[in-house]
PDB file of C-alpha atoms and ligand atoms in Angstrom:
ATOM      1  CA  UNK A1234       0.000   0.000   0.000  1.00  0.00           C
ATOM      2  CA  UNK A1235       1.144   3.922  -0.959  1.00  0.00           C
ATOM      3  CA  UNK A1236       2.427   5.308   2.295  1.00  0.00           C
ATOM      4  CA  UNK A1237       1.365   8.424   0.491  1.00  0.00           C
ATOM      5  CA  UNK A1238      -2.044   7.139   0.649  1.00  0.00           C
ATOM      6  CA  UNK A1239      -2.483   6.484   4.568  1.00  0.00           C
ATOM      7  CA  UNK A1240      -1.197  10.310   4.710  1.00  0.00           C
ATOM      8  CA  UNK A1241      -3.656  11.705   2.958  1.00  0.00           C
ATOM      9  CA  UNK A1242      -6.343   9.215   5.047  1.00  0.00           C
ATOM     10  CA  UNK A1243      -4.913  10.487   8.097  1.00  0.00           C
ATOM     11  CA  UNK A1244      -5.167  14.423   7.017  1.00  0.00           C
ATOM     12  CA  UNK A1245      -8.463  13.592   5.920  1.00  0.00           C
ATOM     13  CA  UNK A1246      -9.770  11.448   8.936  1.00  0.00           C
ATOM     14  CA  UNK A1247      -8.723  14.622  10.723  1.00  0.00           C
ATOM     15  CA  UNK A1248     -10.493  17.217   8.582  1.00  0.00           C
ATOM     16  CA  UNK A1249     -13.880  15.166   7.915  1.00  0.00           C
ATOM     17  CA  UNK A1250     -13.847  12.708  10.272  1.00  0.00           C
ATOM     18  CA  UNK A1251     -17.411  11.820  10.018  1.00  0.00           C
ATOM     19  CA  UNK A1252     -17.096  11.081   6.310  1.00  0.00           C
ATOM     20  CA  UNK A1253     -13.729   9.443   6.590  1.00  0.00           C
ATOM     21  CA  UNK A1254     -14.066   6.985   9.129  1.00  0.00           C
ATOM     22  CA  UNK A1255     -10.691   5.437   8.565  1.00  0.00           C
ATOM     23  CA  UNK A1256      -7.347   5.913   9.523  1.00  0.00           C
ATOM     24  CA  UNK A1257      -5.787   4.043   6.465  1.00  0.00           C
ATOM     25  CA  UNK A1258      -7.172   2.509   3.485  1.00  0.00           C
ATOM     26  CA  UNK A1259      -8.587  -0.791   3.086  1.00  0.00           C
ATOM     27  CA  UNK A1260      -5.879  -3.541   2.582  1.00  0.00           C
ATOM     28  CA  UNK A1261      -5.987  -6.248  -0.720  1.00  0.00           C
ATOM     29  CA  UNK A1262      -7.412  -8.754   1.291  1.00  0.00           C
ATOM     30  CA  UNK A1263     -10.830  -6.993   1.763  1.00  0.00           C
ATOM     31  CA  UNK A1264     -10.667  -5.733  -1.002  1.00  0.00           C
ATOM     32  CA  UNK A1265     -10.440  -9.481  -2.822  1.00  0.00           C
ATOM     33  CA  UNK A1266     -13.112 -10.455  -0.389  1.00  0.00           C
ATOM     34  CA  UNK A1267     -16.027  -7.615  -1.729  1.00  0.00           C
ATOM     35  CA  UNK A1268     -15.022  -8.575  -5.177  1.00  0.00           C
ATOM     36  CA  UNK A1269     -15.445 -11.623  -4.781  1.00  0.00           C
ATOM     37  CA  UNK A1270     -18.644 -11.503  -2.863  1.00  0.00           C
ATOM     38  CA  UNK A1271     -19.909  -9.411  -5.299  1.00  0.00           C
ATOM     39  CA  UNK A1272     -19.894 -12.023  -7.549  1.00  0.00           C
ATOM     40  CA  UNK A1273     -19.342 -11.906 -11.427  1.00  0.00           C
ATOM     41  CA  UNK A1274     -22.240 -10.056 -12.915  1.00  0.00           C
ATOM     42  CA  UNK A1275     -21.730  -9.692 -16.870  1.00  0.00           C
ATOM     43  CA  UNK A1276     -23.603  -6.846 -18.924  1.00  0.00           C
ATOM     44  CA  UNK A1277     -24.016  -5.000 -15.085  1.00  0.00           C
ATOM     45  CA  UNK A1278     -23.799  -1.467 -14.042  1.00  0.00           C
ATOM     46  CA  UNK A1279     -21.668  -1.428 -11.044  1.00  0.00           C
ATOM     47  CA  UNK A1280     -20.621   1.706  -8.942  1.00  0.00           C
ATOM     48  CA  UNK A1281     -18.964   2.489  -6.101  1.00  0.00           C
ATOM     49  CA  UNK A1282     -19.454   4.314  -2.812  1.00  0.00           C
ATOM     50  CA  UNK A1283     -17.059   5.753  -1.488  1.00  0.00           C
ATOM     51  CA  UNK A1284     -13.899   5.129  -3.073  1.00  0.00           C
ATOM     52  CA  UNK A1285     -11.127   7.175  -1.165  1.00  0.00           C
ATOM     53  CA  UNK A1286      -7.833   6.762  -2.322  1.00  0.00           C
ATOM     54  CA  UNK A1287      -8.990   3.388  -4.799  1.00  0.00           C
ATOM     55  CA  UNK A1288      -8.468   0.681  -2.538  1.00  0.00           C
ATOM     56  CA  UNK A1289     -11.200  -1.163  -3.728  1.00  0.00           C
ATOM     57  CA  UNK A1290     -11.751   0.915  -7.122  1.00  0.00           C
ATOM     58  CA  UNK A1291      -8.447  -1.161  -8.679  1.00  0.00           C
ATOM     59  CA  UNK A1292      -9.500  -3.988  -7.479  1.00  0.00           C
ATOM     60  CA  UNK A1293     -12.678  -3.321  -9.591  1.00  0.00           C
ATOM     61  CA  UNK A1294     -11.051  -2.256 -12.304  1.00  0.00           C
ATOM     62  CA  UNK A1295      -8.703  -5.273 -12.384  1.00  0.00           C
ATOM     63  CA  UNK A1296     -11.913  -7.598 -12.542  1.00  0.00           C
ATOM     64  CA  UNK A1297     -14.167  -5.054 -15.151  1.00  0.00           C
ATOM     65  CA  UNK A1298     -15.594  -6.894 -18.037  1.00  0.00           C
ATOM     66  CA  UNK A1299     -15.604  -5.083 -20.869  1.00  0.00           C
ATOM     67  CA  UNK A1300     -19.641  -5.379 -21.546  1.00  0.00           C
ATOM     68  CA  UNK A1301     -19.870  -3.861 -17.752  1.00  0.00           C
ATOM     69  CA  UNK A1302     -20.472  -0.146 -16.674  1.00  0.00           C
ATOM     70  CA  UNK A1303     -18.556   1.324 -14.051  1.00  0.00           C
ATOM     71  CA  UNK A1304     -18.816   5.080 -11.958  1.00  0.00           C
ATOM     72  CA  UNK A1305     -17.668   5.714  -8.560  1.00  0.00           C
ATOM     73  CA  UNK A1306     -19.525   8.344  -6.277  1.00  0.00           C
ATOM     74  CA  UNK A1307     -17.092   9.888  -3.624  1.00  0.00           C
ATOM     75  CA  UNK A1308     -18.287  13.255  -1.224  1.00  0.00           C
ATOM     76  CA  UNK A1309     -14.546  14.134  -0.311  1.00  0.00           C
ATOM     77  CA  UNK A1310     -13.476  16.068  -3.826  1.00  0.00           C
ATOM     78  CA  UNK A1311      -9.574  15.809  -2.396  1.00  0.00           C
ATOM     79  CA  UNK A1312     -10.281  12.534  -2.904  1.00  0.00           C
ATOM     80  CA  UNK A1313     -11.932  12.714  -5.922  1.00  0.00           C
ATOM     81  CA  UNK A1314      -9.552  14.939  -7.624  1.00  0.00           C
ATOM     82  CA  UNK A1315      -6.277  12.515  -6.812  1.00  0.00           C
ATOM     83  CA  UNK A1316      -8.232   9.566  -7.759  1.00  0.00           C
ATOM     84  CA  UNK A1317      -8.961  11.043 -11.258  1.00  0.00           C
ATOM     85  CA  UNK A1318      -5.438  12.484 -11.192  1.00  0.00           C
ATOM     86  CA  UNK A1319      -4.471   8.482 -10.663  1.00  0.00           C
ATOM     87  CA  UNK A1320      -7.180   7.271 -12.911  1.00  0.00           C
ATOM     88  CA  UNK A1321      -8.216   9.733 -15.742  1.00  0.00           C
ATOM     89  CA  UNK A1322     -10.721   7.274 -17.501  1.00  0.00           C
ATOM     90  CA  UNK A1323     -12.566   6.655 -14.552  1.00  0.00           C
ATOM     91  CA  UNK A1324     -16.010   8.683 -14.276  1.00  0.00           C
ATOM     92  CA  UNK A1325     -16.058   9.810 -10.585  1.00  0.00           C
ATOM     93  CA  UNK A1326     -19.131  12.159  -9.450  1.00  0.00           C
ATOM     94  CA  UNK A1327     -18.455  14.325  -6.405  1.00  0.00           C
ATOM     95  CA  UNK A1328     -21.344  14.320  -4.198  1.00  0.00           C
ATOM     96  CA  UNK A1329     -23.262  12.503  -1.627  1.00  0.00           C
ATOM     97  CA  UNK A1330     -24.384   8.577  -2.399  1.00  0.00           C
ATOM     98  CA  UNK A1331     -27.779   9.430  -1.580  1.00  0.00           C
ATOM     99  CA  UNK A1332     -28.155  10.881  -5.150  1.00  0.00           C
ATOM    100  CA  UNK A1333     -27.286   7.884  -7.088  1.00  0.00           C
ATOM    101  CA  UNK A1334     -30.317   8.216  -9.089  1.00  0.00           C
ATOM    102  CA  UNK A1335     -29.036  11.794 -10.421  1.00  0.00           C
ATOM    103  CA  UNK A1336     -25.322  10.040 -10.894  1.00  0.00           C
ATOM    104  CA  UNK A1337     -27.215   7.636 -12.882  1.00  0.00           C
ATOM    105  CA  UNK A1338     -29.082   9.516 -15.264  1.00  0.00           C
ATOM    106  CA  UNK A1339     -25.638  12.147 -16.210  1.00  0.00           C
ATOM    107  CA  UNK A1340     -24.295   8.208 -16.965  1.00  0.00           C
ATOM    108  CA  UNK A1341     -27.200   8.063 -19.331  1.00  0.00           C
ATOM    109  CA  UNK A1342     -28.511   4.785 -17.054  1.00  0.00           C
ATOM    110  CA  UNK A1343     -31.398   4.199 -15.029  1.00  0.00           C
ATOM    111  CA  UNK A1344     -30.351   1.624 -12.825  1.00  0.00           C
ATOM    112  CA  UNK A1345     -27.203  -0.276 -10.724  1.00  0.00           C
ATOM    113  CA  UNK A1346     -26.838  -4.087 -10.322  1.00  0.00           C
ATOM    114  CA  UNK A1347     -23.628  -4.326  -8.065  1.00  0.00           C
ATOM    115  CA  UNK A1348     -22.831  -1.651  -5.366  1.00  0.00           C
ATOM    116  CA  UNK A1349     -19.448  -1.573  -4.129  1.00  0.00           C
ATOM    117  CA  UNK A1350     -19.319   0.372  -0.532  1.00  0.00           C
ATOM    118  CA  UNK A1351     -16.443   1.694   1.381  1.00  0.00           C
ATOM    119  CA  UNK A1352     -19.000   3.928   3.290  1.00  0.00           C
ATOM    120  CA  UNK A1353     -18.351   4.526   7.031  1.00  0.00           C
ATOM    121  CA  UNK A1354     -21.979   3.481   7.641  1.00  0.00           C
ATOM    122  CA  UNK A1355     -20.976   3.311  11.820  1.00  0.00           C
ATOM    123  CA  UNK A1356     -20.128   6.936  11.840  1.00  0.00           C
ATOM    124  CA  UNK A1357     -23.231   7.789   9.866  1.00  0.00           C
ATOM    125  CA  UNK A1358     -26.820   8.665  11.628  1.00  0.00           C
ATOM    126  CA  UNK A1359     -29.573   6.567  11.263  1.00  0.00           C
ATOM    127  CA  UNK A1360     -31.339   9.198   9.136  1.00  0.00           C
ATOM    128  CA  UNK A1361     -28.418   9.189   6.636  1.00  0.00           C
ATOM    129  CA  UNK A1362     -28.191   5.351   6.529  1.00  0.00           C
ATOM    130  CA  UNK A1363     -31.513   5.025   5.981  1.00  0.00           C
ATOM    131  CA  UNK A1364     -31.636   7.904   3.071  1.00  0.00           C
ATOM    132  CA  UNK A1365     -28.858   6.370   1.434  1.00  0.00           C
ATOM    133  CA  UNK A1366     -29.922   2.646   1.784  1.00  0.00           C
ATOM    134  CA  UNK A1367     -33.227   3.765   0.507  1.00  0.00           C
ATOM    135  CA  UNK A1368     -32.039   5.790  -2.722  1.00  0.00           C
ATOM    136  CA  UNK A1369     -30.068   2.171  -3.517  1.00  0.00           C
ATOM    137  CA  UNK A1370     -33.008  -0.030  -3.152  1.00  0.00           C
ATOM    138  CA  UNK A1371     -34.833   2.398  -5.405  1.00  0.00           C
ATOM    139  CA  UNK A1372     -32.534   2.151  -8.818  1.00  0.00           C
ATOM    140  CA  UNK A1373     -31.539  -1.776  -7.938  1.00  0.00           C
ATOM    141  CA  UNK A1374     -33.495  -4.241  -9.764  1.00  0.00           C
ATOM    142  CA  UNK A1375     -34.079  -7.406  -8.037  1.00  0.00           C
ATOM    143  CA  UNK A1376     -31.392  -9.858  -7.740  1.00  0.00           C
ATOM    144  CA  UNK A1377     -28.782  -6.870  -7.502  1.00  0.00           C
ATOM    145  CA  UNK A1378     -26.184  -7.213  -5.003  1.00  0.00           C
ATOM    146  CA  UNK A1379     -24.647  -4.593  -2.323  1.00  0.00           C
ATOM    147  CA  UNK A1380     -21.463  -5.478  -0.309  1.00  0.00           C
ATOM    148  CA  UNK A1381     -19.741  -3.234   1.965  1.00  0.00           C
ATOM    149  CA  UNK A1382     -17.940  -3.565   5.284  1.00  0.00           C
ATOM    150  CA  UNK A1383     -18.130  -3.623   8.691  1.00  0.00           C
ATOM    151  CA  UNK A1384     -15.103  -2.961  10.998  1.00  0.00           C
ATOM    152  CA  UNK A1385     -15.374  -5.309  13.553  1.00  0.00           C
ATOM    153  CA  UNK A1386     -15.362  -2.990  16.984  1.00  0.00           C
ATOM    154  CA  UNK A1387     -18.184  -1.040  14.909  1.00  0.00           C
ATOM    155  CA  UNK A1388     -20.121  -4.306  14.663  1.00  0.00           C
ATOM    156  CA  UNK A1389     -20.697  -4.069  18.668  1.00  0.00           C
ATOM    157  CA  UNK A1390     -21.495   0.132  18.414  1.00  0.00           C
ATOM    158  CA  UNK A1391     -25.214   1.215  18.181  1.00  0.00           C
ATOM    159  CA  UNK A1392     -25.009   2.559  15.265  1.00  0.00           C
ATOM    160  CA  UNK A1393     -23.193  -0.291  13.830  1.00  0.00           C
ATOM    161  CA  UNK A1394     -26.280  -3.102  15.089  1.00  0.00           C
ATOM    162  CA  UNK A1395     -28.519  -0.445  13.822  1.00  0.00           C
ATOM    163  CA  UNK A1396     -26.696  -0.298  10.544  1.00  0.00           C
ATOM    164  CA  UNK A1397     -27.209  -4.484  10.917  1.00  0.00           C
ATOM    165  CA  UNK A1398     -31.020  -3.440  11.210  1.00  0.00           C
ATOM    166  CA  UNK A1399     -31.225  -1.112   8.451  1.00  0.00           C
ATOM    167  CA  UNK A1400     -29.591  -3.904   5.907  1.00  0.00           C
ATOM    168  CA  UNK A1401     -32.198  -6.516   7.259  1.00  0.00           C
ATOM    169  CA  UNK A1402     -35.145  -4.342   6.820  1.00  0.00           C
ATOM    170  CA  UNK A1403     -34.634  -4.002   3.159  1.00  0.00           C
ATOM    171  CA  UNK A1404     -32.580  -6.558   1.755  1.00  0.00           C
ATOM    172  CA  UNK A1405     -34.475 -10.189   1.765  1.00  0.00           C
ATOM    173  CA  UNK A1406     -30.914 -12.079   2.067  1.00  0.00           C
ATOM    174  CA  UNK A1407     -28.257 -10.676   4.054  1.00  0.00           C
ATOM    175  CA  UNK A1408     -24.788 -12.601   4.778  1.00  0.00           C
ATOM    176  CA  UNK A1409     -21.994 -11.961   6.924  1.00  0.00           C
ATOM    177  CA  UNK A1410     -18.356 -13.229   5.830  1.00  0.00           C
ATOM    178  CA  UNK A1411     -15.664 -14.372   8.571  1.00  0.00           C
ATOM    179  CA  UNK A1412     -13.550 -11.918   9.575  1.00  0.00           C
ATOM    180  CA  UNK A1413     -10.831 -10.800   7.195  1.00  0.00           C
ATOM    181  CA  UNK A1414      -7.450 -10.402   9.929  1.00  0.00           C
ATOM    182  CA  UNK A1415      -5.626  -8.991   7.872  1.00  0.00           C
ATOM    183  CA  UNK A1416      -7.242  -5.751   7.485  1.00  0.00           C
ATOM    184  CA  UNK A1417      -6.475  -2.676   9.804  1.00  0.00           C
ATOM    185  CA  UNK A1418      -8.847  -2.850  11.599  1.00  0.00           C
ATOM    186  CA  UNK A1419      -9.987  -6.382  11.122  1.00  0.00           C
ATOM    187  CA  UNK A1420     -13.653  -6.237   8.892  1.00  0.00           C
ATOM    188  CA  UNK A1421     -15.896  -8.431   8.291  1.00  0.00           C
ATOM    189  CA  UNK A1422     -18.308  -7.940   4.929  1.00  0.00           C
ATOM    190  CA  UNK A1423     -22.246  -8.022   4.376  1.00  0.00           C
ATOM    191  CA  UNK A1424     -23.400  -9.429   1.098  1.00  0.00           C
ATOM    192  CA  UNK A1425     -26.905  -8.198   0.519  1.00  0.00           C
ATOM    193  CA  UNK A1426     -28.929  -9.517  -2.611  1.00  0.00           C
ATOM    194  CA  UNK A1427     -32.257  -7.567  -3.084  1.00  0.00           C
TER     195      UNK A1427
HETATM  196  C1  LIG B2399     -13.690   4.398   5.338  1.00  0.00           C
HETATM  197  S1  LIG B2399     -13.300   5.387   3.904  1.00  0.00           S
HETATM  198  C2  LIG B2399     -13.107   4.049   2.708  1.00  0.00           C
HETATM  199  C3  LIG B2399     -12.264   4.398   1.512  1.00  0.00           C
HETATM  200  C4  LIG B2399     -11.888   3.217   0.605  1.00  0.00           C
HETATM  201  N1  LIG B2399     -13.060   2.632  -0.010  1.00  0.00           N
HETATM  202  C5  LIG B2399     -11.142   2.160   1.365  1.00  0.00           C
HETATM  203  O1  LIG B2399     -11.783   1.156   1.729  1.00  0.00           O
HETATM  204  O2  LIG B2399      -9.935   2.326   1.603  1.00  0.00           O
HETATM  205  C6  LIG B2399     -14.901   6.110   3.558  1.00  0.00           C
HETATM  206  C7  LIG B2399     -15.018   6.851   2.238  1.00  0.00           C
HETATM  207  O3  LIG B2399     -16.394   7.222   2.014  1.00  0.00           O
HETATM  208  C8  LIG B2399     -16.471   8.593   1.601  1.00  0.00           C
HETATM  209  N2  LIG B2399     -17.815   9.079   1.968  1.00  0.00           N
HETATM  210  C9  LIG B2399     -18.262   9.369   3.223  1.00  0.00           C
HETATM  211  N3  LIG B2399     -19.544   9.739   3.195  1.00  0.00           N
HETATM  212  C10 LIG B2399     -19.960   9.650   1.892  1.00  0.00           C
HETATM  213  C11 LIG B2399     -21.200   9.869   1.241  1.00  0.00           C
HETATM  214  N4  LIG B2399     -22.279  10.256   1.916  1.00  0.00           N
HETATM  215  N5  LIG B2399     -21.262   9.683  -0.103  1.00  0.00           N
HETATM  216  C12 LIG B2399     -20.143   9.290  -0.802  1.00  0.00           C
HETATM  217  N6  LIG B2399     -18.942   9.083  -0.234  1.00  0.00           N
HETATM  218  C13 LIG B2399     -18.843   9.251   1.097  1.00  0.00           C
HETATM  219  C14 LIG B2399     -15.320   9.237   2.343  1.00  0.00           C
HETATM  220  O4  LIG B2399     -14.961  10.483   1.831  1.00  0.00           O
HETATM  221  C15 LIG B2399     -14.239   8.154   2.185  1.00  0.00           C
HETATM  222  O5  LIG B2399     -13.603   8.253   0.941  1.00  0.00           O
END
């Protein structure tokens, strides 16, 4: 991993840390387990939430097919502007995931089989979980799949079982994975299928 990377989480945890959630990025491990829990999905749109410094968004871009779609949606525009920098053919929208649909239609597309999350959904407010869970849900056909993850002391947090609540509540199948060790902090991942 880019020590220059976990500086720039570490300025940014400090600057917005209720967006950033993280003191480092996420390592290759977790990000081989989303992809792979994700599952291949040929002809999908895929996007993803939250991308920070692209721990997950090479990953993704190491697996794209070339039939599938592929925008990331990232609030932090320091972030957004080096990833682009890094990445120049990669579409990323600046803004808040809550207004995927809008994302969606300046990509010409009106809905998102596979969402990819790096969202610090333990930091977030039930209101803003639930308004971002709920603009998802709306554009996903069914049979699309959401993963994202869960570090595990935020598993045992209020807003964390709440989180747990909020995925149960609108997702018919909703699976944990064991717990990836090598991440920092150790994570475990939620594979929801709508
Ligand atoms: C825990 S970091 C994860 C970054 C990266 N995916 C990783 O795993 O290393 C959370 C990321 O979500 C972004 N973020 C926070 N709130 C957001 C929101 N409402 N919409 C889109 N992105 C958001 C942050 O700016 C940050 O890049």
């Amino acid at each position: 991993m880019a020590h220059g990377h976990t500086r720039m989480f570490i300025r940014q945890l400090l600057k917005n840390p209720s967006e950033t959630g993280a003191i480092m990025p996420s390592s290759r491990k977790l990000a081989a387990r989303m992809l792979e829990l994700s599952g291949p999905a040929p002809d999908s749109v895929v996007a993803e939430y939250g991308p920070g410094t692209g721990a997950f968004t090479r990953a993704i871009l190491d697996a794209l097919q070339p039939d599938q779609k592929f925008f990331c949606v990232e609030i932090n525009e320091d972030f957004a502007r080096r990833l682009r920098k890094e990445t120049p053919d990669l579409s990323v929208h600046v803004g808040c995931a809550s207004r995927i649909a809008e994302y969606l239609k300046e990509e010409g597309l009106d809905h998102v089989d596979r969402v990819i999350s790096g969202l610090p959904w333990a930091v977030f407010p039930d209101g803003l979980q639930r308004k971002i869970l709920d603009a998802m849900i709306a554009v996903m056909p069914k049979g699309g799949v959401f993963v994202t993850f869960a570090y595990l002391q935020g598993l045992i947090m209020p807003s964390g079982r709440l989180f747990r609540k909020n995925l149960g509540r609108r997702f018919p199948d909703v699976r944990k994975s064991g717990v990836v060790w090598e991440n920092v902090p150790p994570a475990i991942v939620y594979r929801c299928e709508k």
